[in-house]
Coordinates of N, CA and C in Angstrom, one line a residue:
M24 N 8.5 -1.6 13.1 CA 9.3 -2.2 14.1 C 8.5 -3.3 14.8
G25 N 7.3 -3.0 15.1 CA 6.4 -4.0 15.8 C 6.1 -5.2 14.9
T26 N 6.2 -5.0 13.6 CA 5.9 -6.1 12.7 C 7.1 -7.1 12.6
L27 N 8.2 -6.7 13.0 CA 9.4 -7.5 12.8 C 9.9 -8.2 14.1
T28 N 9.4 -7.8 15.2 CA 9.9 -8.3 16.5 C 9.2 -9.6 16.9
K29 N 10.0 -10.4 17.6 CA 9.4 -11.6 18.2 C 9.0 -11.3 19.6
K30 N 9.3 -10.1 20.1 CA 9.0 -9.7 21.5 C 7.5 -9.5 21.6
Y31 N 6.8 -9.1 20.6 CA 5.4 -8.8 20.6 C 4.7 -9.5 19.4
P32 N 4.6 -10.8 19.4 CA 4.2 -11.6 18.2 C 2.8 -11.2 17.7
T33 N 1.9 -10.7 18.6 CA 0.6 -10.3 18.1 C 0.6 -9.1 17.2
W34 N 1.6 -8.2 17.4 CA 1.8 -7.1 16.5 C 2.0 -7.5 15.1
N35 N 2.9 -8.5 14.9 CA 3.2 -9.1 13.6 C 1.9 -9.6 13.0
K36 N 1.2 -10.5 13.7 CA 0.0 -11.1 13.2 C -1.0 -10.0 12.8
T37 N -1.2 -9.0 13.6 CA -2.2 -8.0 13.3 C -1.8 -7.2 12.1
F38 N -0.5 -6.9 11.9 CA -0.1 -6.2 10.7 C -0.5 -6.9 9.4
W39 N -0.1 -8.2 9.4 CA -0.3 -9.0 8.2 C -1.8 -9.2 7.9
E40 N -2.6 -9.4 9.0 CA -4.0 -9.6 8.8 C -4.6 -8.3 8.3
H41 N -4.2 -7.2 8.8 CA -4.7 -5.8 8.4 C -4.4 -5.6 6.9
L42 N -3.1 -5.9 6.6 CA -2.7 -5.7 5.2 C -3.5 -6.6 4.2
D43 N -3.7 -7.9 4.6 CA -4.5 -8.8 3.8 C -6.0 -8.3 3.6
I44 N -6.5 -7.8 4.7 CA -7.9 -7.2 4.6 C -7.9 -6.0 3.7
A45 N -7.0 -5.1 3.8 CA -6.9 -3.9 3.0 C -6.8 -4.3 1.5
I46 N -6.0 -5.3 1.2 CA -5.9 -5.7 -0.2 C -7.2 -6.3 -0.7
K47 N -7.9 -7.1 0.1 CA -9.2 -7.7 -0.3 C -10.3 -6.7 -0.4
L48 N -10.4 -5.8 0.6 CA -11.5 -4.9 0.6 C -11.3 -3.7 -0.3
R49 N -10.1 -3.2 -0.4 CA -9.9 -1.9 -1.1 C -9.0 -2.0 -2.3
S50 N -8.5 -3.2 -2.6 CA -7.6 -3.4 -3.7 C -6.4 -2.4 -3.7
I51 N -5.8 -2.2 -2.5 CA -4.7 -1.3 -2.4 C -3.6 -1.7 -3.3
H52 N -2.8 -0.7 -3.8 CA -1.7 -1.0 -4.6 C -0.4 -0.5 -4.1
K53 N -0.5 0.2 -2.9 CA 0.7 0.8 -2.3 C 0.6 0.8 -0.8
V54 N 1.7 0.5 -0.2 CA 1.8 0.5 1.3 C 2.8 1.6 1.6
I55 N 2.5 2.4 2.6 CA 3.4 3.5 3.0 C 3.9 3.1 4.5
I56 N 5.2 2.8 4.6 CA 5.7 2.5 5.9 C 6.3 3.8 6.5
L57 N 5.7 4.3 7.6 CA 6.1 5.6 8.1 C 6.7 5.4 9.5
D58 N 8.0 5.5 9.6 CA 8.7 5.5 10.9 C 9.0 6.9 11.4
H59 N 9.1 7.1 12.7 CA 9.5 8.4 13.1 C 10.7 8.3 14.0
R60 N 11.5 9.4 14.0 CA 12.7 9.5 14.9 C 12.3 9.5 16.4
D61 N 13.2 9.3 17.2 CA 13.1 9.2 18.7 C 11.9 8.3 19.0
C62 N 11.9 7.1 18.4 CA 10.8 6.1 18.6 C 11.1 5.3 19.9
G63 N 10.1 5.4 20.8 CA 10.2 4.6 22.0 C 10.2 3.1 21.8
A64 N 9.5 2.6 20.8 CA 9.4 1.2 20.5 C 10.8 0.7 20.1
Y65 N 11.6 1.5 19.4 CA 12.9 1.1 19.0 C 13.7 0.9 20.3
K66 N 13.6 1.9 21.2 CA 14.3 1.8 22.5 C 13.9 0.5 23.3
V67 N 12.6 0.2 23.3 CA 12.2 -0.9 24.1 C 12.6 -2.2 23.4
I68 N 12.3 -2.3 22.1 CA 12.5 -3.6 21.4 C 14.0 -3.9 21.1
L69 N 14.7 -2.9 20.7 CA 16.1 -3.1 20.3 C 17.1 -2.8 21.5
G70 N 16.5 -2.2 22.6 CA 17.3 -2.0 23.8 C 18.4 -0.9 23.7
E71 N 18.2 0.1 22.8 CA 19.2 1.1 22.6 C 18.4 2.4 22.2
D72 N 18.9 3.5 22.8 CA 18.4 4.8 22.4 C 19.1 5.4 21.2
F73 N 18.6 5.1 20.0 CA 19.3 5.5 18.8 C 19.2 7.0 18.5
A74 N 18.3 7.7 19.2 CA 18.1 9.1 18.9 C 19.3 9.9 19.4
K75 N 20.1 9.4 20.2 CA 21.3 10.1 20.6 C 22.3 10.3 19.5
D76 N 22.2 9.5 18.5 CA 23.2 9.6 17.4 C 22.4 9.5 16.1
S77 N 22.3 10.6 15.4 CA 21.4 10.7 14.2 C 21.8 9.7 13.1
A78 N 23.0 9.5 12.9 CA 23.5 8.6 11.8 C 23.1 7.2 12.2
K79 N 23.3 6.8 13.4 CA 23.0 5.5 13.9 C 21.5 5.3 13.9
E80 N 20.8 6.3 14.3 CA 19.3 6.2 14.3 C 18.8 6.0 12.9
T81 N 19.3 6.8 11.9 CA 18.9 6.6 10.5 C 19.2 5.2 10.0
A82 N 20.4 4.7 10.4 CA 20.8 3.3 9.9 C 19.9 2.3 10.5
A83 N 19.5 2.4 11.8 CA 18.6 1.5 12.4 C 17.2 1.5 11.8
H84 N 16.7 2.6 11.5 CA 15.4 2.7 10.9 C 15.5 2.2 9.4
T85 N 16.5 2.5 8.7 CA 16.7 2.1 7.4 C 16.7 0.6 7.3
T86 N 17.4 -0.1 8.2 CA 17.5 -1.5 8.3 C 16.1 -2.1 8.5
Q87 N 15.4 -1.6 9.4 CA 14.0 -2.1 9.7 C 13.1 -1.9 8.6
L88 N 13.1 -0.7 8.0 CA 12.2 -0.3 6.9 C 12.5 -1.2 5.7
K89 N 13.7 -1.5 5.4 CA 14.1 -2.3 4.3 C 13.7 -3.8 4.5
R90 N 13.8 -4.2 5.8 CA 13.4 -5.6 6.1 C 11.9 -5.8 5.9
L91 N 11.1 -4.8 6.4 CA 9.7 -4.9 6.3 C 9.3 -4.8 4.8
S92 N 9.9 -3.9 4.1 CA 9.6 -3.7 2.7 C 9.8 -5.0 1.9
A93 N 10.9 -5.6 2.2 CA 11.3 -6.9 1.5 C 10.2 -8.0 1.8
L94 N 9.8 -8.1 3.1 CA 8.8 -9.1 3.5 C 7.5 -8.8 2.8
I95 N 7.1 -7.5 2.7 CA 5.8 -7.2 2.0 C 5.9 -7.5 0.6
K96 N 7.0 -7.2 -0.1 CA 7.1 -7.5 -1.5 C 7.2 -9.0 -1.8
K97 N 7.8 -9.7 -0.9 CA 7.8 -11.2 -1.0 C 6.4 -11.8 -1.0
K98 N 5.6 -11.3 0.0 CA 4.3 -11.8 0.1 C 3.3 -11.3 -0.9
H99 N 3.5 -10.0 -1.3 CA 2.6 -9.3 -2.2 C 3.5 -8.6 -3.2
P100 N 4.0 -9.3 -4.2 CA 4.9 -8.7 -5.2 C 4.4 -7.6 -6.0
K101 N 3.1 -7.5 -6.1 CA 2.5 -6.4 -7.0 C 2.3 -5.1 -6.2
L102 N 2.5 -5.1 -4.9 CA 2.3 -3.9 -4.0 C 3.6 -3.0 -4.2
E103 N 3.3 -1.8 -4.3 CA 4.4 -0.8 -4.2 C 4.6 -0.5 -2.7
V104 N 5.8 -0.3 -2.3 CA 6.1 0.0 -0.9 C 6.9 1.3 -0.9
E105 N 6.4 2.3 -0.1 CA 7.2 3.6 0.1 C 7.6 3.6 1.5
M106 N 8.9 3.9 1.8 CA 9.4 4.0 3.1 C 9.7 5.4 3.5
L107 N 9.2 5.9 4.6 CA 9.5 7.2 5.1 C 10.0 7.2 6.5
L108 N 10.9 8.1 6.8 CA 11.4 8.4 8.1 C 11.2 9.9 8.4
I109 N 10.4 10.2 9.4 CA 10.1 11.6 9.7 C 10.5 11.9 11.1
A110 N 10.7 13.2 11.4 CA 11.0 13.7 12.7 C 9.6 13.8 13.4
L111 N 9.7 14.0 14.7 CA 8.4 14.1 15.5 C 7.6 15.3 15.1
D112 N 8.2 16.3 14.4 CA 7.4 17.4 14.0 C 6.8 17.2 12.6
G113 N 6.9 16.0 12.1 CA 6.3 15.6 10.8 C 7.1 15.9 9.6
K114 N 8.3 16.4 9.7 CA 9.2 16.7 8.6 C 10.1 15.5 8.2
D115 N 10.3 15.3 6.9 CA 11.2 14.3 6.5 C 12.6 14.8 6.5
S116 N 13.5 14.0 6.0 CA 15.0 14.3 6.0 C 15.3 15.6 5.1
S117 N 14.4 15.9 4.2 CA 14.6 17.1 3.4 C 14.1 18.3 4.0
G118 N 13.4 18.2 5.2 CA 12.7 19.3 5.8 C 11.3 19.5 5.4
T119 N 10.8 18.7 4.4 CA 9.5 18.9 3.9 C 8.5 18.2 4.9
A120 N 7.4 18.9 5.2 CA 6.4 18.3 6.0 C 5.7 17.2 5.3
W121 N 5.6 16.1 5.9 CA 4.9 14.9 5.2 C 3.5 15.3 4.8
R122 N 2.8 15.9 5.7 CA 1.4 16.3 5.3 C 1.3 17.2 4.1
K123 N 2.3 18.1 3.9 CA 2.2 19.0 2.8 C 2.4 18.2 1.5
R124 N 3.2 17.2 1.5 CA 3.5 16.4 0.3 C 2.3 15.5 0.0
N125 N 1.5 15.2 1.0 CA 0.4 14.3 0.8 C -0.9 14.9 1.3
E126 N -1.2 16.1 0.8 CA -2.4 16.9 1.3 C -3.7 16.2 1.1
S127 N -3.8 15.3 0.1 CA -5.1 14.6 -0.1 C -5.3 13.5 0.9
A128 N -4.3 13.1 1.6 CA -4.4 12.0 2.6 C -5.2 12.5 3.8
P129 N -5.9 11.6 4.4 CA -6.6 11.9 5.6 C -5.7 12.3 6.7
P130 N -6.2 13.0 7.8 CA -5.3 13.4 8.9 C -4.7 12.2 9.5
L131 N -3.4 12.3 10.0 CA -2.8 11.2 10.7 C -3.4 11.0 12.0
C132 N -3.8 12.1 12.6 CA -4.6 12.0 13.9 C -5.3 13.3 14.1
S133 N -6.3 13.3 15.0 CA -7.0 14.5 15.3 C -7.2 14.6 16.8
A134 N -7.2 15.8 17.3 CA -7.5 15.9 18.7 C -8.9 15.5 19.0
G135 N -9.0 14.8 20.2 CA -10.4 14.4 20.6 C -10.7 13.0 20.1
R136 N -9.9 12.4 19.3 CA -10.1 11.0 18.9 C -9.5 10.0 19.7

């Protein structure tokens, strides 16, 4: 969301700089875009509480995820892009915990950091 808004232009700049650095330093081949439901940024930037209507919330996230995915692929056609939408408890739409599907990935966050 922050990457697509004109409301916070530095977020957009930071995302693209970070992605470019990751490509140069780590030769990444995949970007995972991870959105979460009941997102405060969506409320602030889009001016609506989509969490009140699950279908509308899913549609809003899908639109933003697809927009960002298309921009990434346009700028970096060789990158694979995976789009995920999770609940605040970390589960995706199938009820699978994201961390369980990606156990080799580092922690998303740790207490005390």
